[in-house]
């Protein structure tokens, strides 16, 4: 039987209250959102926080809305809510395609967007999806709020720029006309973490050439979950098959996959290239309107 | 820590350690052993209960997180001495062998039918994809849920 070590438990009534509690309990306190990464780690005693601060009651972190030309996603939005939202599907198919293959429907009822990003597992699907669309993360702390590009958010495995006394409050994703996105993952069995996965975001400009390219890669050791050389290569080109394949090749080169029970290095690198190509192809078809 | 949890319509007040998992609260504190406990790693789904009407894996929820909330377990499916249509479906279509996965399957199936009264086979398989049947009786489980969909008003 797996039982966590003892800890104190507090329920936050507001973001301000949660910040106060974080300050009062110090760096050994942890926020708990869905708890679907933290509680398993506590059961295995890989994490032994002195105190847990429950943010599940905070409606102010559960908002999900289009505000002008920005999609705003509260940190406490559950995976299931992101997957069910029609605006998210319309503007960012990448999120629906990623969510459909994250864990299983029951886990998705509980796990949150913010918890996923803050967990910073090198195999987290949403980290790649948010990197591809160049989201901004809003972080609240004792001195007010700050905004960080998602590409500066993850500083290493299980490590983010969110300080012990801070809370991730929301993600902001710019909505631009003429854009398309997609997510493709290979898993060993339904509901499993990825062997490898790739997300792509493309915006086409005048003449159908690529004006903006975003790539997200997970579980393959891509720095900041992305592939900037492959993105730079795509700019100004027409999204034909040869170009997208070459972008996949460059992305695969830039990865540092590690061998584990999900597969050897060369297989994962192959997947990184092939999945990048497939995600780009679908994103391009969505950007030019030939696929929904 | 003192918590108050409404389980199957009845409110229970208990003093518990914050580290107590909801599955053990239900089984050991309240004696509701219909909720099973298996992998302990949020993979198998035998521990699924509804928290405020939504299925969750109770081995990965703290009892203190259910404070002030409503929990429904398999014991709460039966109404006025009559089995819920999903329970009847499992009886009619041989939806269980050893029965270990059954309570979790039933709680998720009930939720699926509440949201989608006429799910097709793919939708049923997707809904229960986080739950393992060790007897590999998935064919009959899917048939049982379909039976319940077709007999929503069924009386035992
Ligand atoms: C069986 C299973 C399968 C899974 N499969 C996948 C998969 O295929 N792909 C995938 O990407 N993920 C998968 N996951 C992980 C899932 O997405 C989790 O829900 C997610 O990792 C954590 O979200 P949470 O809300 O449960 O976070 P918690 O466990 O509550 O928190 C995780 C960490 O983030 C911190 N935190 C949480 N919220 C905030 C905040 N607002 N501000 C600052 N810090 C915060 C916590 O203190 C903790 O350190 C799986 C999980 C399970 C149990
Ligand atoms: S015991 Fe909870 S998922 Fe297996
Ligand atoms: S009936 Fe035995 S585990 Fe499903």
Short mmCIF file of C-alpha atoms and ligand atoms in Angstrom, two decimals:
data_model
loop_
_atom_site.label_atom_id
_atom_site.label_comp_id
_atom_site.label_asym_id
_atom_site.label_seq_id
_atom_site.Cartn_x
_atom_site.Cartn_y
_atom_site.Cartn_z
CA UNK A 1 0.00 0.00 0.00
CA UNK A 2 1.39 3.38 -1.03
CA UNK A 3 0.86 6.10 1.53
CA UNK A 4 2.29 9.62 1.37
CA UNK A 5 4.39 10.93 4.26
CA UNK A 6 2.52 13.25 6.64
CA UNK A 7 1.89 16.84 5.64
CA UNK A 8 -0.27 19.79 6.57
CA UNK A 9 -3.19 20.61 4.32
CA UNK A 10 -4.66 24.03 3.57
CA UNK A 11 -7.36 25.02 1.18
CA UNK A 12 -6.76 28.31 -0.63
CA UNK A 13 -9.75 30.65 -0.88
CA UNK A 14 -8.23 32.91 -3.54
CA UNK A 15 -4.99 33.39 -5.43
CA UNK A 16 -3.99 36.04 -2.86
CA UNK A 17 -4.68 33.58 -0.05
CA UNK A 18 -2.68 30.86 -1.83
CA UNK A 19 0.28 33.23 -2.12
CA UNK A 20 0.01 34.02 1.61
CA UNK A 21 -0.07 30.32 2.45
CA UNK A 22 2.98 29.67 0.23
CA UNK A 23 4.80 32.43 2.07
CA UNK A 24 3.73 31.14 5.49
CA UNK A 25 4.78 27.52 4.83
CA UNK A 26 7.95 28.33 2.92
CA UNK A 27 9.73 26.43 0.14
CA UNK A 28 8.74 22.95 1.40
CA UNK A 29 5.06 23.68 0.65
CA UNK A 30 3.56 22.63 -2.69
CA UNK A 31 0.44 23.62 -4.53
CA UNK A 32 -1.85 20.78 -5.47
CA UNK A 33 -4.07 21.11 -8.53
CA UNK A 34 -5.39 17.89 -10.10
CA UNK A 35 -2.87 15.99 -8.00
CA UNK A 36 -2.36 13.43 -10.76
CA UNK A 37 1.37 13.95 -10.91
CA UNK A 38 2.05 15.12 -7.37
CA UNK A 39 0.00 12.57 -5.40
CA UNK A 40 1.56 9.56 -7.21
CA UNK A 41 5.00 11.07 -6.48
CA UNK A 42 4.06 11.53 -2.82
CA UNK A 43 2.77 7.96 -2.64
CA UNK A 44 6.16 6.78 -3.91
CA UNK A 45 7.85 9.22 -1.48
CA UNK A 46 9.60 10.86 -4.43
CA UNK A 47 8.01 14.05 -3.13
CA UNK A 48 7.56 14.78 0.59
CA UNK A 49 6.19 18.31 0.94
CA UNK A 50 5.61 19.66 4.45
CA UNK A 51 2.35 21.23 3.36
CA UNK A 52 -0.09 21.02 0.48
CA UNK A 53 -2.05 24.06 -0.61
CA UNK A 54 -5.17 23.00 -2.48
CA UNK A 55 -6.12 25.38 -5.29
CA UNK A 56 -8.99 23.25 -6.64
CA UNK A 57 -11.64 25.62 -5.36
CA UNK A 58 -10.31 28.67 -7.20
CA UNK A 59 -12.83 29.64 -9.89
CA UNK A 60 -10.55 32.57 -10.76
CA UNK A 61 -8.07 30.04 -12.20
CA UNK A 62 -10.66 28.03 -14.15
CA UNK A 63 -11.51 30.51 -16.89
CA UNK A 64 -11.29 29.52 -20.54
CA UNK A 65 -12.25 32.22 -23.03
CA UNK A 66 -11.41 34.07 -26.20
CA UNK A 67 -10.60 37.68 -25.30
CA UNK A 68 -10.09 39.73 -28.46
CA UNK A 69 -7.36 37.97 -30.41
CA UNK A 70 -6.13 35.89 -27.50
CA UNK A 71 -7.19 32.52 -26.17
CA UNK A 72 -6.91 32.70 -22.38
CA UNK A 73 -6.62 29.41 -20.47
CA UNK A 74 -6.70 29.44 -16.66
CA UNK A 75 -4.11 27.25 -14.96
CA UNK A 76 -6.83 25.17 -13.30
CA UNK A 77 -8.65 24.31 -16.53
CA UNK A 78 -8.96 20.51 -16.56
CA UNK A 79 -7.74 18.52 -19.53
CA UNK A 80 -11.37 17.47 -20.14
CA UNK A 81 -12.52 21.10 -20.31
CA UNK A 82 -9.84 22.06 -22.82
CA UNK A 83 -10.82 19.05 -24.93
CA UNK A 84 -14.53 19.87 -24.76
CA UNK A 85 -14.25 23.55 -25.68
CA UNK A 86 -15.43 24.33 -29.25
CA UNK A 87 -13.42 27.59 -29.55
CA UNK A 88 -10.23 25.75 -28.65
CA UNK A 89 -11.02 23.20 -31.37
CA UNK A 90 -11.78 25.87 -33.93
CA UNK A 91 -8.68 28.02 -33.38
CA UNK A 92 -6.21 25.43 -32.11
CA UNK A 93 -6.86 21.86 -33.27
CA UNK A 94 -3.39 21.13 -31.84
CA UNK A 95 -4.82 21.27 -28.31
CA UNK A 96 -7.70 18.94 -29.07
CA UNK A 97 -5.42 16.48 -30.84
CA UNK A 98 -2.97 16.56 -27.91
CA UNK A 99 -5.67 16.28 -25.24
CA UNK A 100 -7.35 13.34 -26.94
CA UNK A 101 -4.19 11.29 -26.34
CA UNK A 102 -3.23 12.55 -22.87
CA UNK A 103 -3.87 9.79 -20.34
CA UNK A 104 -7.51 8.62 -20.33
CA UNK A 105 -10.89 10.33 -19.88
CA UNK A 106 -11.01 9.77 -16.11
CA UNK A 107 -7.50 11.18 -15.53
CA UNK A 108 -8.41 14.06 -17.83
CA UNK A 109 -11.35 14.90 -15.57
CA UNK A 110 -8.90 15.75 -12.82
CA UNK A 111 -5.52 16.78 -14.27
CA UNK A 112 -5.06 20.45 -15.14
CA UNK A 113 -3.28 22.47 -17.79
CA UNK A 114 -1.25 24.39 -15.18
CA UNK A 115 -0.30 21.23 -13.31
CA UNK A 116 0.94 19.64 -16.53
CA UNK A 117 3.13 22.59 -17.43
CA UNK A 118 4.47 23.03 -13.88
CA UNK A 119 5.20 19.33 -13.50
CA UNK A 120 7.59 19.84 -16.45
CA UNK A 121 7.93 16.15 -17.13
CA UNK A 122 10.15 15.81 -20.25
CA UNK A 123 7.31 13.77 -21.82
CA UNK A 124 4.45 16.17 -21.09
CA UNK A 125 2.30 16.58 -24.22
CA UNK A 126 0.99 20.05 -23.40
CA UNK A 127 4.50 21.46 -23.01
CA UNK A 128 5.12 20.73 -26.70
CA UNK A 129 1.70 22.01 -27.78
CA UNK A 130 2.10 25.31 -25.94
CA UNK A 131 5.66 25.69 -27.23
CA UNK A 132 4.44 25.24 -30.82
CA UNK A 133 1.86 28.04 -30.53
CA UNK A 134 4.25 30.35 -28.62
CA UNK A 135 1.99 30.87 -25.63
CA UNK A 136 2.76 33.25 -22.79
CA UNK A 137 2.54 32.11 -19.17
CA UNK A 138 1.30 34.51 -16.50
CA UNK A 139 2.81 33.93 -13.06
CA UNK A 140 1.55 35.61 -9.88
CA UNK A 141 3.89 36.26 -6.96
CA UNK A 142 4.06 38.33 -3.81
CA UNK A 143 5.19 41.37 -5.83
CA UNK A 144 2.48 41.12 -8.53
CA UNK A 145 2.27 39.31 -11.86
CA UNK A 146 4.85 38.66 -14.55
CA UNK A 147 4.56 37.21 -18.04
CA UNK A 148 7.05 34.69 -19.40
CA UNK A 149 7.23 33.15 -22.87
CA UNK A 150 6.48 29.44 -22.64
CA UNK A 151 9.79 28.91 -24.42
CA UNK A 152 11.57 30.34 -21.37
CA UNK A 153 9.26 28.60 -18.91
CA UNK A 154 10.87 25.16 -18.71
CA UNK A 155 14.45 25.30 -17.53
CA UNK A 156 15.08 21.55 -17.37
CA UNK A 157 13.43 18.25 -16.50
CA UNK A 158 10.90 18.88 -13.70
CA UNK A 159 12.09 22.48 -13.44
CA UNK A 160 10.36 25.72 -14.39
CA UNK A 161 10.86 29.43 -13.77
CA UNK A 162 7.94 29.40 -11.31
CA UNK A 163 9.55 30.19 -7.93
CA UNK A 164 8.44 28.42 -4.72
CA UNK A 165 6.34 31.42 -3.64
CA UNK A 166 4.62 31.84 -7.03
CA UNK A 167 1.59 30.49 -8.87
CA UNK A 168 1.04 29.98 -12.58
CA UNK A 169 -2.31 31.66 -13.18
CA UNK A 170 -2.99 31.49 -16.92
CA UNK A 171 -1.74 30.81 -20.43
CA UNK A 172 -2.31 33.28 -23.23
CA UNK A 173 -2.24 32.14 -26.85
CA UNK A 174 -2.37 34.62 -29.74
CA UNK A 175 -5.08 33.84 -32.34
CA UNK A 176 -4.00 34.78 -35.87
CA UNK A 177 -5.94 34.47 -39.12
CA UNK A 178 -4.53 32.09 -41.73
CA UNK A 179 -3.03 29.73 -39.17
CA UNK A 180 -3.32 25.96 -38.86
CA UNK A 181 -2.06 23.53 -36.22
CA UNK A 182 -1.87 19.82 -35.46
CA UNK A 183 -0.49 17.28 -32.96
CA UNK A 184 0.68 13.75 -33.66
CA UNK A 185 1.81 11.23 -31.05
CA UNK A 186 3.04 7.67 -30.99
CA UNK A 187 2.28 5.76 -27.80
CA UNK A 188 2.79 2.12 -26.86
CA UNK A 189 -0.83 1.69 -25.81
CA UNK A 190 -3.89 3.87 -25.36
CA UNK A 191 -3.46 6.41 -22.57
CA UNK A 192 0.29 6.03 -22.25
CA UNK A 193 2.90 8.74 -22.21
CA UNK A 194 4.41 9.41 -25.65
CA UNK A 195 7.27 7.45 -27.15
CA UNK A 196 7.56 10.68 -29.10
CA UNK A 197 5.15 13.38 -30.24
CA UNK A 198 5.22 16.50 -32.37
CA UNK A 199 3.03 19.56 -32.66
CA UNK A 200 3.08 22.09 -35.48
CA UNK A 201 1.67 25.55 -36.02
CA UNK A 202 1.89 27.28 -39.41
CA UNK A 203 0.63 30.65 -40.57
CA UNK A 204 0.64 31.34 -44.28
CA UNK A 205 1.23 34.82 -45.66
CA UNK A 206 0.74 36.38 -49.12
CA UNK A 207 1.47 33.92 -51.94
CA UNK A 208 0.92 30.96 -49.64
CA UNK A 209 4.42 31.06 -48.19
CA UNK A 210 5.06 30.30 -44.54
CA UNK A 211 5.02 33.50 -42.50
CA UNK A 212 5.22 31.89 -39.09
CA UNK A 213 6.23 28.40 -38.00
CA UNK A 214 6.02 26.84 -34.55
CA UNK A 215 7.19 23.35 -33.63
CA UNK A 216 6.75 21.43 -30.40
CA UNK A 217 8.47 18.14 -29.61
CA UNK A 218 8.11 16.03 -26.52
CA UNK A 219 9.86 13.00 -25.03
CA UNK A 220 12.81 13.37 -27.43
CA UNK A 221 15.06 15.74 -25.47
CA UNK A 222 14.27 18.86 -27.49
CA UNK A 223 15.49 21.96 -25.69
CA UNK A 224 12.49 23.98 -24.45
CA UNK A 225 10.30 21.39 -26.24
CA UNK A 226 10.96 23.03 -29.60
CA UNK A 227 13.21 23.06 -32.69
CA UNK A 228 14.20 26.62 -33.68
CA UNK A 229 16.48 25.70 -36.61
CA UNK A 230 13.69 23.79 -38.33
CA UNK A 231 11.29 26.67 -37.68
CA UNK A 232 13.73 29.19 -39.20
CA UNK A 233 14.22 26.95 -42.24
CA UNK A 234 10.47 26.99 -42.98
CA UNK A 235 10.01 30.77 -43.07
CA UNK A 236 9.37 32.18 -46.56
CA UNK A 237 8.96 28.75 -48.18
CA UNK A 238 5.87 27.12 -49.69
CA UNK A 239 4.75 24.19 -47.53
CA UNK A 240 5.34 21.44 -50.11
CA UNK A 241 6.21 17.88 -49.14
CA UNK A 242 9.97 18.22 -49.73
CA UNK A 243 10.17 21.34 -47.59
CA UNK A 244 8.18 19.82 -44.72
CA UNK A 245 10.27 16.63 -44.87
CA UNK A 246 13.47 18.67 -44.69
CA UNK A 247 12.08 20.54 -41.65
CA UNK A 248 11.39 17.16 -40.03
CA UNK A 249 14.95 16.08 -40.72
CA UNK A 250 16.39 19.25 -39.18
CA UNK A 251 14.13 18.90 -36.15
CA UNK A 252 15.18 15.27 -35.65
CA UNK A 253 18.85 16.27 -35.81
CA UNK A 254 18.37 18.84 -33.08
CA UNK A 255 16.84 16.35 -30.58
CA UNK A 256 18.70 14.47 -27.85
CA UNK A 257 16.47 11.43 -27.21
CA UNK A 258 17.35 8.99 -24.45
CA UNK A 259 16.92 5.24 -24.64
CA UNK A 260 14.41 3.82 -22.17
CA UNK A 261 11.67 1.19 -21.99
CA UNK A 262 9.76 3.12 -24.66
CA UNK A 263 12.45 2.71 -27.27
CA UNK A 264 16.06 3.21 -28.41
CA UNK A 265 17.59 6.52 -29.48
CA UNK A 266 17.52 5.98 -33.25
CA UNK A 267 13.87 4.95 -33.21
CA UNK A 268 12.89 8.02 -31.21
CA UNK A 269 14.91 10.28 -33.47
CA UNK A 270 13.24 8.73 -36.51
CA UNK A 271 9.85 9.38 -34.90
CA UNK A 272 10.76 12.99 -34.15
CA UNK A 273 11.40 13.60 -37.86
CA UNK A 274 8.43 11.65 -39.18
CA UNK A 275 5.94 13.06 -36.65
CA UNK A 276 7.18 16.61 -37.27
CA UNK A 277 6.58 16.05 -40.99
CA UNK A 278 3.08 14.66 -40.40
CA UNK A 279 2.09 17.42 -37.97
CA UNK A 280 3.40 20.06 -40.38
CA UNK A 281 1.49 18.52 -43.30
CA UNK A 282 -1.78 18.60 -41.40
CA UNK A 283 -1.11 22.11 -40.04
CA UNK A 284 -0.42 23.34 -43.59
CA UNK A 285 -3.65 21.79 -44.92
CA UNK A 286 -5.55 23.53 -42.13
CA UNK A 287 -3.81 26.85 -42.73
CA UNK A 288 -4.76 26.88 -46.43
CA UNK A 289 -8.27 25.67 -45.64
CA UNK A 290 -8.07 22.33 -47.47
CA UNK A 291 -8.62 20.40 -44.21
CA UNK A 292 -10.59 21.23 -41.07
CA UNK B 1 -8.40 17.39 10.12
CA UNK B 2 -12.21 17.39 10.28
CA UNK B 3 -13.96 16.81 6.98
CA UNK B 4 -17.56 16.49 5.91
CA UNK B 5 -18.21 14.45 2.79
CA UNK B 6 -21.59 13.57 1.34
CA UNK B 7 -21.46 10.01 0.06
CA UNK B 8 -24.45 8.59 -1.80
CA UNK B 9 -26.59 11.37 -0.33
CA UNK B 10 -25.54 10.87 3.28
CA UNK B 11 -23.20 13.32 4.99
CA UNK B 12 -20.30 11.86 6.98
CA UNK B 13 -18.15 13.92 9.34
CA UNK B 14 -14.79 12.39 10.26
CA UNK B 15 -11.40 13.39 11.60
CA UNK B 16 -8.79 12.18 9.14
CA UNK B 17 -5.11 12.60 8.40
CA UNK B 18 -4.57 14.76 5.29
CA UNK B 19 -2.62 11.91 3.71
CA UNK B 20 -5.60 9.55 3.74
CA UNK B 21 -6.61 8.69 0.17
CA UNK B 22 -10.26 8.91 -0.80
CA UNK B 23 -10.37 5.21 -1.70
CA UNK B 24 -9.30 4.24 1.82
CA UNK B 25 -11.68 6.77 3.38
CA UNK B 26 -14.56 5.13 1.54
CA UNK B 27 -13.50 1.55 2.22
CA UNK B 28 -11.96 1.72 5.69
CA UNK B 29 -13.68 4.69 7.36
CA UNK B 30 -17.14 4.27 5.85
CA UNK B 31 -17.07 0.54 5.13
CA UNK B 32 -18.11 1.07 1.52
CA UNK B 33 -16.02 -1.72 0.04
CA UNK B 34 -17.81 -1.66 -3.32
CA UNK B 35 -15.12 0.74 -4.48
CA UNK B 36 -12.12 -1.44 -5.23
CA UNK B 37 -8.46 -0.72 -4.89
CA UNK B 38 -5.96 -2.21 -7.31
CA UNK B 39 -2.90 -0.79 -9.00
CA UNK B 40 -2.56 2.19 -6.65
CA UNK B 41 -0.94 4.09 -9.54
CA UNK B 42 -3.94 5.74 -11.26
CA UNK B 43 -3.75 3.32 -14.18
CA UNK B 44 -6.36 0.58 -13.67
CA UNK B 45 -9.52 2.47 -12.72
CA UNK B 46 -11.03 -0.06 -10.30
CA UNK B 47 -11.18 2.78 -7.75
CA UNK B 48 -13.31 5.11 -9.91
CA UNK B 49 -16.04 6.98 -8.04
CA UNK B 50 -17.95 10.11 -9.03
CA UNK B 51 -16.84 13.34 -7.36
CA UNK B 52 -19.54 15.97 -7.87
CA UNK B 53 -20.90 13.75 -10.64
CA UNK B 54 -17.61 13.31 -12.50
CA UNK B 55 -15.64 10.02 -12.47
CA UNK B 56 -12.22 10.25 -10.82
CA UNK B 57 -9.63 7.71 -9.68
CA UNK B 58 -10.04 7.75 -5.91
CA UNK B 59 -6.56 6.30 -5.30
CA UNK B 60 -5.22 9.63 -6.57
CA UNK B 61 -7.52 11.99 -4.66
CA UNK B 62 -7.04 12.88 -0.99
CA UNK B 63 -10.06 12.46 1.26
CA UNK B 64 -9.53 16.06 2.44
CA UNK B 65 -9.93 17.20 -1.19
CA UNK B 66 -13.47 15.78 -1.09
CA UNK B 67 -14.35 17.86 1.98
CA UNK B 68 -17.61 19.69 1.26
CA UNK B 69 -18.15 17.71 -1.95
CA UNK B 70 -20.44 14.91 -3.06
CA UNK B 71 -19.18 11.43 -3.79
CA UNK B 72 -21.18 8.68 -5.47
CA UNK B 73 -19.96 5.11 -5.22
CA UNK B 74 -21.30 1.92 -6.76
CA UNK B 75 -23.44 1.47 -3.63
CA UNK B 76 -25.26 4.66 -4.62
CA UNK B 77 -26.38 3.46 -8.04
CA UNK B 78 -29.31 1.42 -6.81
CA UNK B 79 -32.44 3.55 -6.33
CA UNK B 80 -35.41 2.44 -4.20
CA UNK B 81 -34.32 -1.17 -4.33
CA UNK B 82 -33.94 -1.15 -8.11
CA UNK B 83 -30.67 -1.64 -9.89
CA UNK B 84 -29.55 1.13 -12.22
CA UNK B 85 -29.90 0.22 -15.91
CA UNK B 86 -26.11 -0.05 -16.22
CA UNK B 87 -26.08 -2.63 -13.43
CA UNK B 88 -28.91 -4.50 -15.13
CA UNK B 89 -26.99 -4.36 -18.41
CA UNK B 90 -23.99 -6.06 -16.78
CA UNK B 91 -26.33 -8.76 -15.46
CA UNK B 92 -28.11 -9.23 -18.79
CA UNK B 93 -25.01 -9.29 -20.99
CA UNK B 94 -22.58 -11.13 -18.72
CA UNK B 95 -20.53 -7.93 -18.30
CA UNK B 96 -18.44 -9.29 -15.44
CA UNK B 97 -16.41 -12.35 -14.70
CA UNK B 98 -14.54 -11.87 -11.40
CA UNK B 99 -16.15 -8.47 -10.83
CA UNK B 100 -13.01 -6.65 -9.75
CA UNK B 101 -13.22 -3.93 -12.39
CA UNK B 102 -17.01 -3.75 -12.36
CA UNK B 103 -17.70 -0.95 -9.84
CA UNK B 104 -15.36 1.43 -11.67
CA UNK B 105 -16.78 0.41 -15.04
CA UNK B 106 -20.31 1.05 -13.76
CA UNK B 107 -19.51 4.53 -12.43
CA UNK B 108 -17.91 5.59 -15.70
CA UNK B 109 -20.70 4.00 -17.77
CA UNK B 110 -23.34 5.87 -15.77
CA UNK B 111 -21.51 9.16 -16.40
CA UNK B 112 -21.17 8.40 -20.11
CA UNK B 113 -24.90 7.71 -20.46
CA UNK B 114 -25.81 10.83 -18.49
CA UNK B 115 -23.91 12.91 -21.05
CA UNK B 116 -24.51 10.80 -24.13
CA UNK B 117 -27.61 8.57 -23.87
CA UNK B 118 -26.89 6.78 -27.15
CA UNK B 119 -23.14 6.12 -27.38
CA UNK B 120 -21.76 3.94 -30.15
CA UNK B 121 -19.22 1.19 -29.55
CA UNK B 122 -16.26 3.53 -30.15
CA UNK B 123 -17.55 6.07 -27.65
CA UNK B 124 -18.05 3.39 -25.02
CA UNK B 125 -14.55 2.00 -25.57
CA UNK B 126 -13.08 5.51 -25.35
CA UNK B 127 -14.97 6.26 -22.09
CA UNK B 128 -13.63 3.13 -20.34
CA UNK B 129 -10.14 3.33 -21.86
CA UNK B 130 -8.61 4.26 -18.49
CA UNK B 131 -9.97 1.14 -16.86
CA UNK B 132 -8.57 -2.35 -17.07
CA UNK B 133 -10.56 -5.56 -16.96
CA UNK B 134 -8.21 -8.31 -15.85
CA UNK B 135 -10.60 -10.91 -17.16
CA UNK B 136 -10.47 -9.13 -20.55
CA UNK B 137 -14.21 -9.05 -20.81
CA UNK B 138 -14.34 -5.85 -22.81
CA UNK B 139 -16.69 -7.20 -25.51
CA UNK B 140 -19.35 -7.98 -22.95
CA UNK B 141 -18.74 -4.76 -21.03
CA UNK B 142 -19.38 -2.76 -24.19
CA UNK B 143 -22.52 -4.84 -24.87
CA UNK B 144 -23.70 -4.25 -21.30
CA UNK B 145 -23.39 -0.49 -21.65
CA UNK B 146 -25.22 -0.62 -25.00
CA UNK B 147 -27.95 -2.66 -23.30
CA UNK B 148 -28.29 0.07 -20.67
CA UNK B 149 -28.46 2.74 -23.39
CA UNK B 150 -31.29 0.88 -25.07
CA UNK B 151 -33.08 0.23 -21.79
CA UNK B 152 -32.58 3.49 -19.89
CA UNK B 153 -35.99 3.21 -18.28
CA UNK B 154 -35.48 -0.43 -17.41
CA UNK B 155 -36.90 -1.63 -14.13
CA UNK B 156 -35.47 -4.65 -12.41
C1 LIG C 1 -2.22 7.42 -15.60
C2 LIG C 1 -1.71 8.75 -16.07
C3 LIG C 1 -1.36 8.91 -17.41
C4 LIG C 1 -0.89 10.14 -17.87
N1 LIG C 1 -0.57 10.24 -19.19
C5 LIG C 1 -0.14 11.44 -19.66
C6 LIG C 1 0.20 11.60 -21.04
O1 LIG C 1 0.05 10.70 -21.86
N2 LIG C 1 0.67 12.81 -21.45
C7 LIG C 1 0.79 13.87 -20.58
O2 LIG C 1 1.19 14.94 -21.01
N3 LIG C 1 0.46 13.75 -19.29
C8 LIG C 1 0.00 12.57 -18.80
N4 LIG C 1 -0.32 12.44 -17.47
C9 LIG C 1 -0.13 13.59 -16.57
C10 LIG C 1 -1.39 14.40 -16.47
O3 LIG C 1 -1.44 15.24 -17.59
C11 LIG C 1 -1.40 15.20 -15.16
O4 LIG C 1 -2.69 15.65 -14.96
C12 LIG C 1 -0.47 16.39 -15.14
O5 LIG C 1 0.85 16.01 -15.29
C13 LIG C 1 -0.45 17.12 -13.83
O6 LIG C 1 -1.55 17.95 -13.69
P1 LIG C 1 -2.22 18.08 -12.25
O7 LIG C 1 -3.19 19.19 -12.33
O8 LIG C 1 -2.72 16.76 -11.82
O9 LIG C 1 -0.98 18.57 -11.36
P2 LIG C 1 -0.51 18.31 -9.82
O10 LIG C 1 -0.18 16.88 -9.68
O11 LIG C 1 -1.58 18.85 -8.94
O12 LIG C 1 0.72 19.22 -9.79
C14 LIG C 1 1.91 18.93 -10.51
C15 LIG C 1 3.01 19.92 -10.09
O13 LIG C 1 2.68 21.23 -10.53
C16 LIG C 1 2.57 22.15 -9.44
N5 LIG C 1 1.45 23.03 -9.77
C17 LIG C 1 0.19 22.67 -10.10
N6 LIG C 1 -0.55 23.74 -10.44
C18 LIG C 1 0.27 24.83 -10.30
C19 LIG C 1 0.09 26.22 -10.52
N7 LIG C 1 -1.08 26.74 -10.94
N8 LIG C 1 1.14 27.05 -10.29
C20 LIG C 1 2.34 26.55 -9.88
N9 LIG C 1 2.56 25.24 -9.67
C21 LIG C 1 1.53 24.37 -9.88
C22 LIG C 1 2.37 21.28 -8.22
O14 LIG C 1 2.85 21.91 -7.06
C23 LIG C 1 3.17 20.04 -8.58
O15 LIG C 1 4.52 20.26 -8.32
C24 LIG C 1 -0.79 11.24 -16.98
C25 LIG C 1 -1.14 11.08 -15.64
C26 LIG C 1 -1.60 9.87 -15.18
C27 LIG C 1 -1.99 9.75 -13.74
S1 LIG C 2 -6.34 1.63 -7.88
FE1 LIG C 2 -6.81 3.61 -8.60
S2 LIG C 2 -6.39 3.45 -10.69
FE2 LIG C 2 -5.82 1.47 -9.99
S1 LIG C 3 -14.42 -8.87 -14.56
FE1 LIG C 3 -12.54 -9.46 -13.69
S2 LIG C 3 -11.42 -7.63 -13.87
FE2 LIG C 3 -13.12 -7.21 -15.09
#
